[in-house]
Coordinates of C-alpha atoms in Angstrom, one line a residue:
Chain D
M1 CA 228.5 33.1 118.5
T2 CA 228.8 29.5 119.6
K3 CA 231.9 27.4 119.2
L4 CA 231.7 23.6 119.2
Q5 CA 234.5 21.1 119.0
G6 CA 234.5 17.8 117.2
T7 CA 237.1 15.5 115.6
R8 CA 238.7 16.5 112.3
V9 CA 238.2 14.2 109.4
F10 CA 239.3 16.4 106.6
G11 CA 240.8 19.9 106.7
G12 CA 239.8 23.0 104.9
Y13 CA 237.4 25.9 105.6
A14 CA 233.8 26.5 104.8
I15 CA 231.6 29.5 105.4
G16 CA 227.9 29.3 104.6
T17 CA 224.4 28.5 105.7
V18 CA 223.7 25.5 107.9
S19 CA 221.2 22.9 106.9
V20 CA 220.2 20.3 109.5
F21 CA 219.3 16.9 108.1
D22 CA 217.1 15.3 110.7
N23 CA 217.7 11.6 110.0
K24 CA 217.1 10.1 113.4
K25 CA 215.8 6.6 112.8
E26 CA 212.1 6.1 113.8
D27 CA 211.1 3.6 116.4
V28 CA 210.1 0.2 115.2
E29 CA 207.1 -1.4 116.9
R30 CA 207.6 -4.8 118.5
R31 CA 204.5 -6.9 117.9
H32 CA 203.6 -10.5 118.5
A33 CA 203.0 -12.2 115.1
A34 CA 200.3 -14.8 114.9
D35 CA 201.8 -16.5 111.9
P36 CA 205.6 -16.9 111.9
S37 CA 205.6 -18.4 108.4
Q38 CA 203.9 -15.3 107.0
E39 CA 206.6 -13.1 108.7
E40 CA 209.3 -15.2 107.2
A41 CA 207.8 -14.7 103.8
R42 CA 207.5 -11.0 104.4
F43 CA 211.1 -10.8 105.4
R44 CA 212.3 -12.8 102.3
N45 CA 210.2 -10.7 100.0
A46 CA 211.5 -7.4 101.5
R47 CA 215.1 -8.7 101.4
E48 CA 214.7 -9.4 97.6
R49 CA 213.3 -5.9 97.1
A50 CA 216.1 -4.4 99.1
K51 CA 218.6 -6.2 96.9
E52 CA 217.0 -4.8 93.8
E53 CA 217.2 -1.3 95.3
L54 CA 220.9 -1.9 96.0
Q55 CA 221.5 -3.1 92.5
A56 CA 220.0 0.1 91.2
L57 CA 222.1 2.1 93.6
Y58 CA 225.1 0.2 92.5
E59 CA 224.5 1.0 88.8
K60 CA 223.7 4.6 89.5
T61 CA 226.8 5.2 91.6
S62 CA 229.2 3.5 89.3
A63 CA 227.9 5.7 86.5
S64 CA 227.8 9.0 88.5
M65 CA 230.9 8.4 90.6
D66 CA 233.2 5.5 90.2
D67 CA 233.4 1.7 90.7
E68 CA 235.2 2.1 94.0
S69 CA 232.4 4.1 95.6
A70 CA 229.8 1.8 94.1
K71 CA 231.3 -1.4 95.5
I72 CA 229.8 -0.7 98.9
F73 CA 226.3 -1.5 97.4
E74 CA 227.6 -4.8 96.1
V75 CA 228.8 -5.6 99.6
H76 CA 225.4 -4.6 101.1
Q77 CA 223.8 -7.1 98.8
M78 CA 226.2 -9.8 99.9
M79 CA 225.5 -8.9 103.6
L80 CA 221.8 -9.2 103.1
D81 CA 222.4 -12.8 101.9
D82 CA 224.6 -13.6 104.8
L83 CA 223.5 -16.7 106.7
D84 CA 224.2 -15.2 110.2
F85 CA 222.0 -12.2 109.4
E86 CA 219.3 -14.6 108.1
D87 CA 219.6 -16.9 111.0
A88 CA 219.4 -14.0 113.5
V89 CA 216.2 -12.7 111.8
M90 CA 214.6 -16.2 111.7
E91 CA 215.5 -16.8 115.3
G92 CA 213.5 -13.7 116.3
I93 CA 210.5 -14.7 114.1
R94 CA 210.3 -18.3 115.0
T95 CA 211.5 -18.5 118.6
E96 CA 210.3 -15.1 119.9
G97 CA 207.3 -14.9 117.7
I98 CA 207.9 -11.3 116.8
N99 CA 207.1 -9.3 113.7
A100 CA 209.6 -9.3 110.8
E101 CA 210.6 -5.6 111.1
Y102 CA 211.5 -5.9 114.8
A103 CA 213.4 -9.1 114.1
V104 CA 215.4 -7.4 111.4
L105 CA 216.1 -4.4 113.7
Q106 CA 217.3 -6.7 116.5
A107 CA 219.5 -8.8 114.1
G108 CA 221.0 -5.7 112.6
K109 CA 221.8 -4.1 116.0
N110 CA 223.3 -7.3 117.4
L111 CA 225.5 -8.0 114.5
S112 CA 226.5 -4.3 114.2
E113 CA 227.6 -4.4 117.9
V114 CA 230.0 -7.3 117.1
F115 CA 231.7 -5.2 114.5
A116 CA 231.6 -2.0 116.6
Q117 CA 233.7 -3.8 119.2
M118 CA 236.4 -5.0 116.8
D119 CA 240.0 -3.8 117.1
D120 CA 240.3 -2.8 113.5
E121 CA 239.0 0.6 112.6
Y122 CA 238.0 -0.5 109.2
M123 CA 235.9 -3.3 110.6
R124 CA 234.3 -1.0 113.2
A125 CA 233.1 1.2 110.3
R126 CA 231.3 -1.9 108.9
A127 CA 228.9 -1.6 111.8
A128 CA 227.3 1.3 109.9
D129 CA 226.7 -1.0 106.9
L130 CA 224.8 -3.5 109.0
L131 CA 222.5 -0.8 110.4
D132 CA 222.1 0.6 106.9
I133 CA 221.0 -2.7 105.4
S134 CA 218.6 -3.5 108.2
D135 CA 217.1 -0.1 108.0
R136 CA 216.6 -0.6 104.3
V137 CA 214.7 -3.8 104.8
I138 CA 212.7 -2.3 107.7
A139 CA 211.6 0.6 105.5
I140 CA 210.3 -1.7 102.9
L141 CA 208.5 -3.8 105.5
T142 CA 206.8 -0.8 107.1
G143 CA 206.2 1.0 103.9
R144 CA 208.1 4.0 105.3
K145 CA 209.9 6.1 102.8
R146 CA 213.5 6.6 103.8
K147 CA 214.2 10.3 104.4
E148 CA 215.7 12.0 101.5
L149 CA 217.9 15.0 101.8
A150 CA 215.9 18.0 100.8
P151 CA 217.4 19.6 97.7
T152 CA 218.7 23.1 98.3
D153 CA 219.3 26.0 95.9
E154 CA 222.5 27.3 97.6
P155 CA 225.4 25.1 98.8
V156 CA 225.1 24.4 102.5
I157 CA 227.0 23.2 105.5
L158 CA 225.3 19.9 106.2
L159 CA 224.7 18.8 109.8
A160 CA 223.4 15.3 110.4
E161 CA 223.3 12.5 113.0
D162 CA 225.4 10.4 110.8
L163 CA 225.1 9.7 107.1
S164 CA 224.6 6.1 106.0
P165 CA 226.4 4.9 103.0
S166 CA 223.3 5.0 100.9
E167 CA 222.5 8.5 102.0
T168 CA 225.9 9.9 101.2
V169 CA 225.7 8.5 97.7
Q170 CA 222.4 10.3 97.0
L171 CA 223.8 13.7 98.0
D172 CA 224.1 16.4 95.3
R173 CA 227.8 16.9 95.8
S174 CA 227.8 20.4 94.2
K175 CA 225.5 21.6 97.0
I176 CA 227.6 20.6 100.0
L177 CA 230.3 22.9 101.5
A178 CA 231.1 20.8 104.5
F179 CA 229.9 17.8 106.6
V180 CA 229.4 17.8 110.3
T181 CA 228.0 14.7 112.0
R182 CA 227.1 13.9 115.6
F183 CA 228.3 10.3 115.3
G184 CA 230.5 8.4 112.9
S185 CA 234.1 7.5 112.7
V186 CA 237.1 8.7 110.7
N187 CA 236.5 5.7 108.4
S188 CA 232.8 6.1 108.1
H189 CA 231.3 6.7 104.7
T190 CA 230.8 10.4 105.4
A191 CA 234.5 10.7 106.1
I192 CA 235.5 8.8 103.0
L193 CA 233.2 10.9 100.9
A194 CA 234.5 14.1 102.3
R195 CA 238.0 13.1 101.6
S196 CA 237.2 12.2 98.0
M197 CA 235.3 15.5 97.5
G198 CA 238.1 17.4 99.3
I199 CA 235.7 19.3 101.5
P200 CA 236.0 19.9 105.3
A201 CA 234.4 17.3 107.5
I202 CA 234.0 17.0 111.3
I203 CA 232.6 14.0 113.3
G204 CA 231.6 13.6 116.9
L205 CA 230.3 17.1 117.2
D206 CA 227.3 17.6 119.4
Y207 CA 225.5 20.4 117.4
D208 CA 222.3 22.1 118.2
A209 CA 219.5 21.4 115.7
E210 CA 218.3 25.0 116.2
A211 CA 221.3 26.1 114.1
D212 CA 219.4 25.3 110.9
G213 CA 219.5 28.3 108.6
Q214 CA 222.2 30.2 110.5
T215 CA 225.5 31.3 109.1
A216 CA 228.4 29.2 110.2
I217 CA 232.1 28.6 109.8
V218 CA 233.6 25.1 109.6
D219 CA 237.3 24.9 110.4
G220 CA 238.1 21.4 109.3
Y221 CA 241.7 21.7 110.5
G222 CA 240.8 22.5 114.0
G223 CA 237.6 20.4 114.0
L224 CA 235.5 23.5 114.9
L225 CA 232.0 24.6 114.1
L226 CA 231.3 28.3 114.8
T227 CA 227.7 29.2 114.4
D228 CA 226.5 32.8 114.1
P229 CA 230.0 34.2 114.1
D230 CA 230.8 37.9 114.9
E231 CA 232.2 40.2 112.2
E232 CA 235.7 39.9 113.4
T233 CA 235.8 36.1 113.4
L234 CA 234.1 36.0 110.0
A235 CA 236.7 38.4 108.6
Q236 CA 239.5 36.3 110.1
Y237 CA 238.2 33.1 108.6
K238 CA 237.6 34.7 105.2
E239 CA 241.2 35.5 105.1
K240 CA 242.3 32.0 106.2
K241 CA 240.0 30.5 103.6
E242 CA 241.4 32.7 100.8
K243 CA 245.0 31.6 101.6
D244 CA 243.9 28.0 101.9
D245 CA 242.0 28.2 98.5
A246 CA 245.2 29.7 96.9
A247 CA 247.2 26.8 98.2
R248 CA 244.7 24.3 96.9
A249 CA 244.7 26.0 93.5
L250 CA 248.4 25.5 93.4
L251 CA 247.9 21.9 94.4
L252 CA 245.3 21.3 91.6
E253 CA 247.5 23.0 89.1
L254 CA 250.7 21.1 90.0
K255 CA 249.3 17.8 91.1
G256 CA 250.3 15.0 88.8
K257 CA 252.9 17.2 87.0
E258 CA 256.5 16.1 86.7
N259 CA 259.4 17.6 88.7
I260 CA 261.3 18.7 85.7
T261 CA 263.2 21.9 84.8
L262 CA 262.5 24.0 81.7
D263 CA 265.6 22.4 80.1
G264 CA 264.5 18.9 81.0
R265 CA 266.4 18.0 84.2
S266 CA 264.3 15.9 86.5
I267 CA 264.5 15.3 90.3
E268 CA 262.4 13.3 92.8
I269 CA 260.5 15.2 95.4
F270 CA 259.6 13.1 98.5
A271 CA 258.1 13.9 101.8
N272 CA 259.4 13.7 105.4
I273 CA 257.0 12.1 107.8
G274 CA 257.0 11.6 111.5
G275 CA 254.1 9.1 112.0
V276 CA 251.6 7.0 110.2
S277 CA 249.0 9.8 110.1
D278 CA 251.3 12.0 108.1
V279 CA 251.1 9.7 105.1
E280 CA 247.7 11.1 104.1
D281 CA 249.3 14.6 103.9
A282 CA 252.2 13.2 101.8
L283 CA 249.8 11.6 99.3
Q284 CA 247.5 14.6 99.2
N285 CA 250.4 16.8 98.3
D286 CA 251.6 14.4 95.6
A287 CA 254.9 13.3 97.1
G288 CA 256.7 10.8 95.0
G289 CA 257.7 8.8 98.0
V290 CA 258.8 9.2 101.7
G291 CA 262.4 10.3 101.8
L292 CA 262.6 10.3 105.6
F293 CA 260.3 8.4 107.9
R294 CA 261.3 9.3 111.4
S295 CA 260.8 6.3 113.6
E296 CA 261.1 8.1 116.9
F297 CA 257.3 8.5 117.3
L298 CA 257.3 4.8 118.2
Y299 CA 259.7 5.3 121.0
L300 CA 258.5 8.6 122.4
G301 CA 255.6 8.9 124.7
T302 CA 255.6 5.2 125.7
E303 CA 256.6 3.5 128.9
D304 CA 258.8 0.8 127.3
Y305 CA 260.5 -0.2 124.1
P306 CA 257.9 -0.7 121.3
D307 CA 257.7 -4.3 120.4
E308 CA 258.3 -5.8 117.0
E309 CA 254.6 -6.2 116.2
T310 CA 253.8 -2.5 117.0
Q311 CA 256.6 -1.4 114.8
F312 CA 255.8 -3.8 112.0
Q313 CA 252.2 -2.6 111.9
A314 CA 253.2 1.0 111.6
Y315 CA 255.8 0.4 108.9
K316 CA 253.5 -1.9 107.0
T317 CA 250.6 0.6 107.1
V318 CA 252.8 3.3 105.6
A319 CA 254.3 1.0 103.0
E320 CA 250.9 -0.1 101.9
K321 CA 249.4 3.4 101.8
M322 CA 252.3 4.6 99.7
A323 CA 251.4 1.7 97.3
G324 CA 254.8 0.9 95.8
K325 CA 256.3 4.3 96.2
K326 CA 259.6 4.3 98.0
V327 CA 259.6 4.7 101.8
I328 CA 262.9 5.3 103.5
I329 CA 262.7 4.5 107.2
R330 CA 265.3 6.0 109.4
T331 CA 266.3 3.8 112.4
L332 CA 265.8 5.4 115.8
D333 CA 267.5 8.7 116.4
I334 CA 267.0 8.9 120.2
G335 CA 269.4 10.9 122.3
A336 CA 270.6 14.5 121.9
D337 CA 267.4 16.6 122.2
K338 CA 265.1 13.6 122.1
R339 CA 265.2 11.9 125.5
V340 CA 263.3 8.7 126.5
S341 CA 263.3 7.6 130.1
Y342 CA 263.3 3.9 129.6
F343 CA 266.5 4.1 127.6
D344 CA 268.1 5.0 130.8
L345 CA 270.7 7.3 129.3
P346 CA 273.1 9.2 131.5
A347 CA 272.9 13.0 131.5
E348 CA 275.5 14.5 129.2
E349 CA 277.6 17.7 129.2
N350 CA 277.2 17.9 125.4
P351 CA 274.3 15.8 124.1
A352 CA 274.5 16.9 120.5
L353 CA 278.0 15.4 120.4
G354 CA 276.9 12.6 122.6
Y355 CA 275.4 9.2 123.0
R356 CA 272.7 9.0 120.4
A357 CA 271.2 7.2 117.4
I358 CA 273.4 4.5 116.0
R359 CA 275.9 4.9 118.8
I360 CA 273.3 3.5 121.2
C361 CA 272.3 0.8 118.7
L362 CA 275.9 -0.4 118.3
D363 CA 276.2 -0.9 122.1
R364 CA 272.8 -2.4 122.5
P365 CA 272.1 -4.3 119.3
E366 CA 269.0 -5.9 120.6
I367 CA 267.1 -2.6 120.2
L368 CA 268.3 -2.4 116.6
R369 CA 267.5 -6.0 115.9
T370 CA 263.9 -5.6 116.9
Q371 CA 263.6 -2.5 114.7
L372 CA 265.3 -4.2 111.7
R373 CA 263.1 -7.3 112.0
A374 CA 260.0 -5.1 111.9
I375 CA 261.3 -3.1 109.0
L376 CA 262.3 -6.2 107.0
R377 CA 259.0 -7.9 107.6
A378 CA 257.2 -4.7 106.5
S379 CA 259.3 -4.7 103.3
A380 CA 257.2 -7.6 102.0
F381 CA 254.3 -5.1 101.7
G382 CA 255.8 -2.3 99.8
N383 CA 258.9 -0.5 98.6
I384 CA 260.9 0.1 101.8
A385 CA 264.6 1.1 102.3
V386 CA 266.4 1.6 105.6
M387 CA 268.7 4.4 106.6
Y388 CA 271.1 4.8 109.5
P389 CA 271.6 8.2 111.2
M390 CA 274.8 9.7 112.8
I391 CA 277.4 7.7 110.9
A392 CA 281.0 9.0 111.3
S393 CA 283.1 5.9 110.5
V394 CA 283.2 3.1 108.0
W395 CA 283.4 0.4 110.7
E396 CA 280.0 1.6 112.0
I397 CA 278.2 0.9 108.8
Q398 CA 280.0 -2.4 108.4
R399 CA 278.9 -3.5 111.8
L400 CA 275.3 -2.4 111.1
K401 CA 275.3 -4.3 107.8
E402 CA 276.4 -7.4 109.7
V403 CA 273.5 -7.1 112.1
F404 CA 271.2 -6.5 109.1
E405 CA 272.4 -9.8 107.5
E406 CA 272.0 -11.7 110.7
V407 CA 268.4 -10.5 111.0
K408 CA 267.7 -11.4 107.4
G409 CA 269.1 -14.9 108.1
D410 CA 266.9 -15.3 111.1
L411 CA 263.8 -14.3 109.1
A412 CA 264.7 -16.7 106.3
D413 CA 265.1 -19.5 108.8
E414 CA 261.6 -18.7 110.2
H415 CA 260.1 -18.6 106.7
I416 CA 259.0 -15.0 107.2
A417 CA 258.7 -13.0 104.0
F418 CA 260.8 -9.9 103.4
D419 CA 262.3 -8.0 100.4
E420 CA 265.7 -9.7 99.7
N421 CA 266.9 -6.6 97.9
M422 CA 266.0 -4.0 100.4
E423 CA 268.3 -1.0 100.1
Q424 CA 270.4 0.4 102.9
G425 CA 271.6 3.9 103.1
V426 CA 273.2 6.4 105.5
M427 CA 272.5 9.9 106.6
I428 CA 275.3 12.2 105.9
E429 CA 275.1 14.6 108.8
T430 CA 278.6 14.7 110.3
P431 CA 281.6 16.4 108.8
A432 CA 283.4 13.0 109.2
A433 CA 280.8 11.3 106.9
V434 CA 281.3 14.0 104.3
L435 CA 285.1 13.5 104.4
I436 CA 284.9 9.7 104.1
S437 CA 281.9 9.8 101.7
E438 CA 283.9 8.0 99.0
E439 CA 284.5 5.0 101.3
L440 CA 280.9 5.1 102.6
A441 CA 279.5 5.2 99.0
Q442 CA 281.2 1.8 98.5
E443 CA 279.3 0.3 101.5
V444 CA 275.7 1.5 100.9
D445 CA 273.1 1.9 98.3
F446 CA 272.3 5.6 98.9
F447 CA 273.0 8.7 100.9
S448 CA 270.6 11.2 102.4
I449 CA 272.1 14.5 103.5
G450 CA 270.6 15.7 106.8
T451 CA 271.3 19.4 106.5
N452 CA 270.1 20.4 109.9
D453 CA 272.7 18.5 111.9
L454 CA 275.3 18.9 109.1
T455 CA 274.9 22.7 109.5
Q456 CA 275.4 22.7 113.2
Y457 CA 278.4 20.3 113.1
V458 CA 280.2 21.9 110.1
L459 CA 279.7 25.4 111.5
A460 CA 280.2 24.4 115.2
A461 CA 277.0 26.2 116.1
D462 CA 274.4 24.6 118.4
R463 CA 271.1 24.8 116.6
Q464 CA 269.2 24.9 119.9
N465 CA 270.9 28.2 120.9
P466 CA 268.9 31.1 119.5
R467 CA 271.9 33.5 120.0
L468 CA 273.8 31.6 117.3
A469 CA 271.2 32.1 114.6
R470 CA 273.4 34.4 112.5
F471 CA 276.3 32.0 112.8
S472 CA 274.4 29.0 111.6
D473 CA 274.0 30.1 108.0
A474 CA 272.7 27.3 106.0
H475 CA 274.0 28.9 102.8
H476 CA 277.6 29.1 104.2
P477 CA 280.1 28.1 101.5
A478 CA 281.5 25.4 103.8
L479 CA 278.2 23.7 103.9
L480 CA 277.7 24.0 100.2
R481 CA 281.1 22.5 99.5
A482 CA 280.3 19.6 101.9
I483 CA 277.1 18.9 100.0
R484 CA 278.9 19.1 96.7
M485 CA 281.6 16.7 97.9
T486 CA 279.0 14.2 99.1
V487 CA 277.0 14.2 95.9
E488 CA 280.2 13.7 93.8
S489 CA 281.3 10.8 96.0
A490 CA 277.9 9.1 95.7
H491 CA 277.7 9.5 91.9
R492 CA 281.3 8.3 91.4
Y493 CA 280.1 5.0 92.7
G494 CA 276.8 5.0 91.0
K495 CA 274.8 5.6 94.2
T496 CA 271.9 8.0 94.6
V497 CA 271.8 11.0 97.0
G498 CA 269.0 12.9 98.5
I499 CA 268.6 15.9 100.8
C500 CA 266.3 15.6 103.7
G501 CA 266.9 18.5 106.0
E502 CA 265.1 21.9 106.0
L503 CA 267.4 23.1 103.2
A504 CA 265.7 20.8 100.8
A505 CA 262.6 23.0 100.9
D506 CA 264.5 26.2 100.5
T507 CA 263.6 27.3 97.0
L508 CA 266.7 29.6 96.9
M509 CA 268.7 26.4 96.9
T510 CA 266.7 24.4 94.3
E511 CA 268.8 25.5 91.4
F512 CA 272.0 24.7 93.3
F513 CA 270.8 21.1 94.0
L514 CA 269.7 20.6 90.4
T515 CA 273.1 21.8 89.1
L516 CA 274.8 19.3 91.4
G517 CA 272.6 16.6 90.1
V518 CA 271.0 15.7 93.5
D519 CA 268.6 12.8 92.8
E520 CA 265.9 13.5 95.4
L521 CA 264.7 16.3 97.7
S522 CA 262.6 15.2 100.7
V523 CA 260.6 18.0 102.3
T524 CA 257.7 18.5 104.7
P525 CA 254.5 17.4 102.9
S526 CA 253.0 20.9 102.6
M527 CA 256.2 22.1 100.7
V528 CA 256.2 19.3 98.0
L529 CA 254.3 21.4 95.5
T530 CA 256.1 24.6 96.3
V531 CA 259.4 22.9 95.5
R532 CA 257.9 21.3 92.4
D533 CA 256.8 24.8 91.3
A534 CA 260.4 26.1 91.8
V535 CA 261.9 23.1 89.9
R536 CA 259.5 23.7 87.0
K537 CA 260.6 27.4 86.8
T538 CA 264.3 26.6 86.8
D539 CA 266.3 26.8 83.6
L540 CA 269.8 25.4 84.0
R541 CA 270.9 26.7 80.5
A542 CA 270.6 30.3 81.7
Chain Y
M1 CA 239.2 -34.0 106.7
K2 CA 241.5 -31.8 104.6
D3 CA 243.5 -28.8 105.8
L4 CA 244.9 -25.9 103.8
V5 CA 247.3 -23.4 105.3
Y6 CA 247.8 -20.2 103.4
V7 CA 249.5 -16.8 104.0
L8 CA 247.4 -13.9 102.6
T9 CA 249.4 -11.9 100.2
D10 CA 246.8 -9.3 99.2
P11 CA 247.4 -6.5 101.7
V12 CA 243.8 -5.7 102.3
G13 CA 243.1 -9.4 103.0
L14 CA 239.6 -10.8 103.6
H15 CA 237.7 -7.6 104.0
A16 CA 234.2 -6.7 102.6
R17 CA 234.2 -7.5 98.9
P18 CA 237.0 -10.0 98.7
A19 CA 235.4 -11.8 101.7
G20 CA 232.1 -11.8 99.7
D21 CA 233.7 -13.4 96.7
F22 CA 235.5 -15.9 98.9
V23 CA 232.3 -16.9 100.7
K24 CA 230.5 -17.3 97.3
A25 CA 233.2 -19.6 96.1
V26 CA 233.0 -21.7 99.3
Q27 CA 229.2 -21.9 99.2
K28 CA 229.4 -24.1 96.0
F29 CA 230.8 -27.0 98.1
A30 CA 228.6 -29.6 99.8
C31 CA 231.2 -30.2 102.5
K32 CA 231.6 -28.3 105.7
V33 CA 234.3 -25.6 105.4
T34 CA 235.8 -23.6 108.2
V35 CA 238.5 -20.9 108.1
E36 CA 240.7 -20.1 111.1
K37 CA 242.9 -17.2 112.0
G38 CA 244.8 -16.7 115.2
G39 CA 242.9 -19.4 117.1
R40 CA 239.5 -18.0 116.0
K41 CA 237.4 -20.2 113.7
A42 CA 234.6 -19.2 111.4
D43 CA 232.1 -21.0 109.1
A44 CA 233.6 -20.1 105.7
K45 CA 230.1 -20.0 104.1
R46 CA 229.1 -17.1 106.3
L47 CA 230.2 -13.6 105.1
L48 CA 230.0 -11.7 108.4
A49 CA 231.7 -14.4 110.3
V50 CA 234.6 -14.5 107.8
M51 CA 234.8 -10.7 107.7
G52 CA 234.8 -10.8 111.5
L53 CA 238.1 -12.6 111.5
G54 CA 239.7 -9.4 110.3
A55 CA 242.3 -11.4 108.3
K56 CA 244.8 -9.1 106.5
G57 CA 247.8 -9.4 104.3
G58 CA 250.6 -11.3 106.0
D59 CA 248.1 -13.3 108.2
V60 CA 248.1 -17.0 108.2
I61 CA 244.7 -18.7 107.6
T62 CA 243.9 -22.3 107.9
M63 CA 240.9 -23.8 106.0
S64 CA 239.5 -27.1 106.9
F65 CA 237.2 -29.2 104.6
E66 CA 235.1 -32.1 106.0
G67 CA 232.6 -34.2 104.2
E68 CA 231.5 -34.9 100.6
G69 CA 234.0 -33.7 98.0
E70 CA 236.5 -32.4 100.5
E71 CA 239.5 -33.3 98.4
E72 CA 238.3 -31.5 95.4
A73 CA 237.1 -28.5 97.4
C74 CA 240.5 -28.2 99.0
E75 CA 242.2 -28.2 95.6
I76 CA 239.8 -25.6 94.2
M77 CA 240.3 -23.3 97.1
K78 CA 244.0 -23.6 97.0
A79 CA 244.0 -22.4 93.4
Y80 CA 241.4 -19.7 94.4
L81 CA 243.5 -18.3 97.2
E82 CA 246.7 -18.3 95.1
E83 CA 244.9 -16.4 92.4
H84 CA 242.9 -13.9 94.4
L85 CA 244.2 -13.5 97.9

């Protein structure tokens, strides 16, 4: 058995036979051309034919797949007409006196390099398009037939150098179990295709072409290719795959369905995320929004405070990917168990009851100002709300709202766009916040109950201490009463209330939350559909 | 010479296909047209150059028109940007 590591593009497991697609590009001969005007004519002619091919591919793809996938061929046609591409080819033919095919190869490589070096991942992926269009023209010029994927009877695990956009579109999708490529990027066409097909894909994996025909396992989650596996490994992965398949079946069955009880009570189910890359999981699992976007990832693992631009880009990306669905960003919750050296916080006897979250921000408003500016700017690109953690007093939220208004005023003065009506909410996670929830409800647009901290504070049981497990009962009547009180206060003032702690995903609690009339549950992405399933099986009349 | 400053509102900005449509619209003018973002300037009639700016939603672009029909070209592109980008 050999085990090789690459980069995960899309999760999932596949077990099957390997098929190696040898699509290394052939060398193009560099020749001196006697008659440059003839080479020019050959190039123009080949370019026209390439555009015709692309038009046919466009039509075929929009019929067999969708317009979105087909668009790439429209872009390829436009690229072929690009003046920089044409100039670069002409330069080679006229100035260097070389043959048309070599001039095209050179032009494609040079332009592709420019894109490959760009900061933006999307633009880097365009490098593949340039190589693809030049290869198409070269193939026409040399009369070479571009390599086709050999049709197979049985579905296979496909190993290739990299797949060009035009190759991926010609694949018989029903015959592919997984993609593994030696090159490519997470935004390459192979990657995009794998995601849309929902099959495992790995890139940057240096496979051995001898593996052709062998049995292999692709572990898309771990980015692993295991060729010629032993019995034990095979059995292990078969079991993993079965479980994964069952989870996907649930996904298929429940995706797009409403979160509604048998007697017609509905509730929102959102996802908790801790970084930009989690958005994909939230969307895959059909979350209705992001109920808790933890912003700590921006502060942890860096040397200094993240600047406004870095934060803005992260929030904006998430808001855009969620495409109009609500995204609730929680301001930084540093302190307690999350320590960051550059914050320069003194050691504490009792950090859980200590200097953390909003308590730091109220003393050092410049940190909060930067974050609020970034959040407000991002609000122009989606449906964003902001939420403040660790609130215990009314004056705290009043002061935070003042800072919020000041930041809005600054942005307006600078003519920077933001959402005028962006909502503000608070986390309810201290017993104090529960007890003054009526007053808090009059100050904010929404509540979100953070059950993890609320449990430890209500029951006075440190959640980091394993010996206290049986004392921190999340179903304790005290906690349930605290939740009830919070929900009632919010609703009395027409405000919404969500639950974003672990308890939100506890399906033993789903009926309780529905009875109280909780508006939204925010859970880890992989639990969204499990909770949906529980909601759909609940009958409040019973 | 006419200048046009515009903030892109379409989140994806001037990437592949929108950039292609944009370039096609500009190619109809006789005058010289450039587009600038963050200090980098590109010939607005060249697709790869325009894409290379990597202009996205929220970015400010400045278009400059110089030569025959510059006034009209500027008006047309103003309407174009407002409608499409």
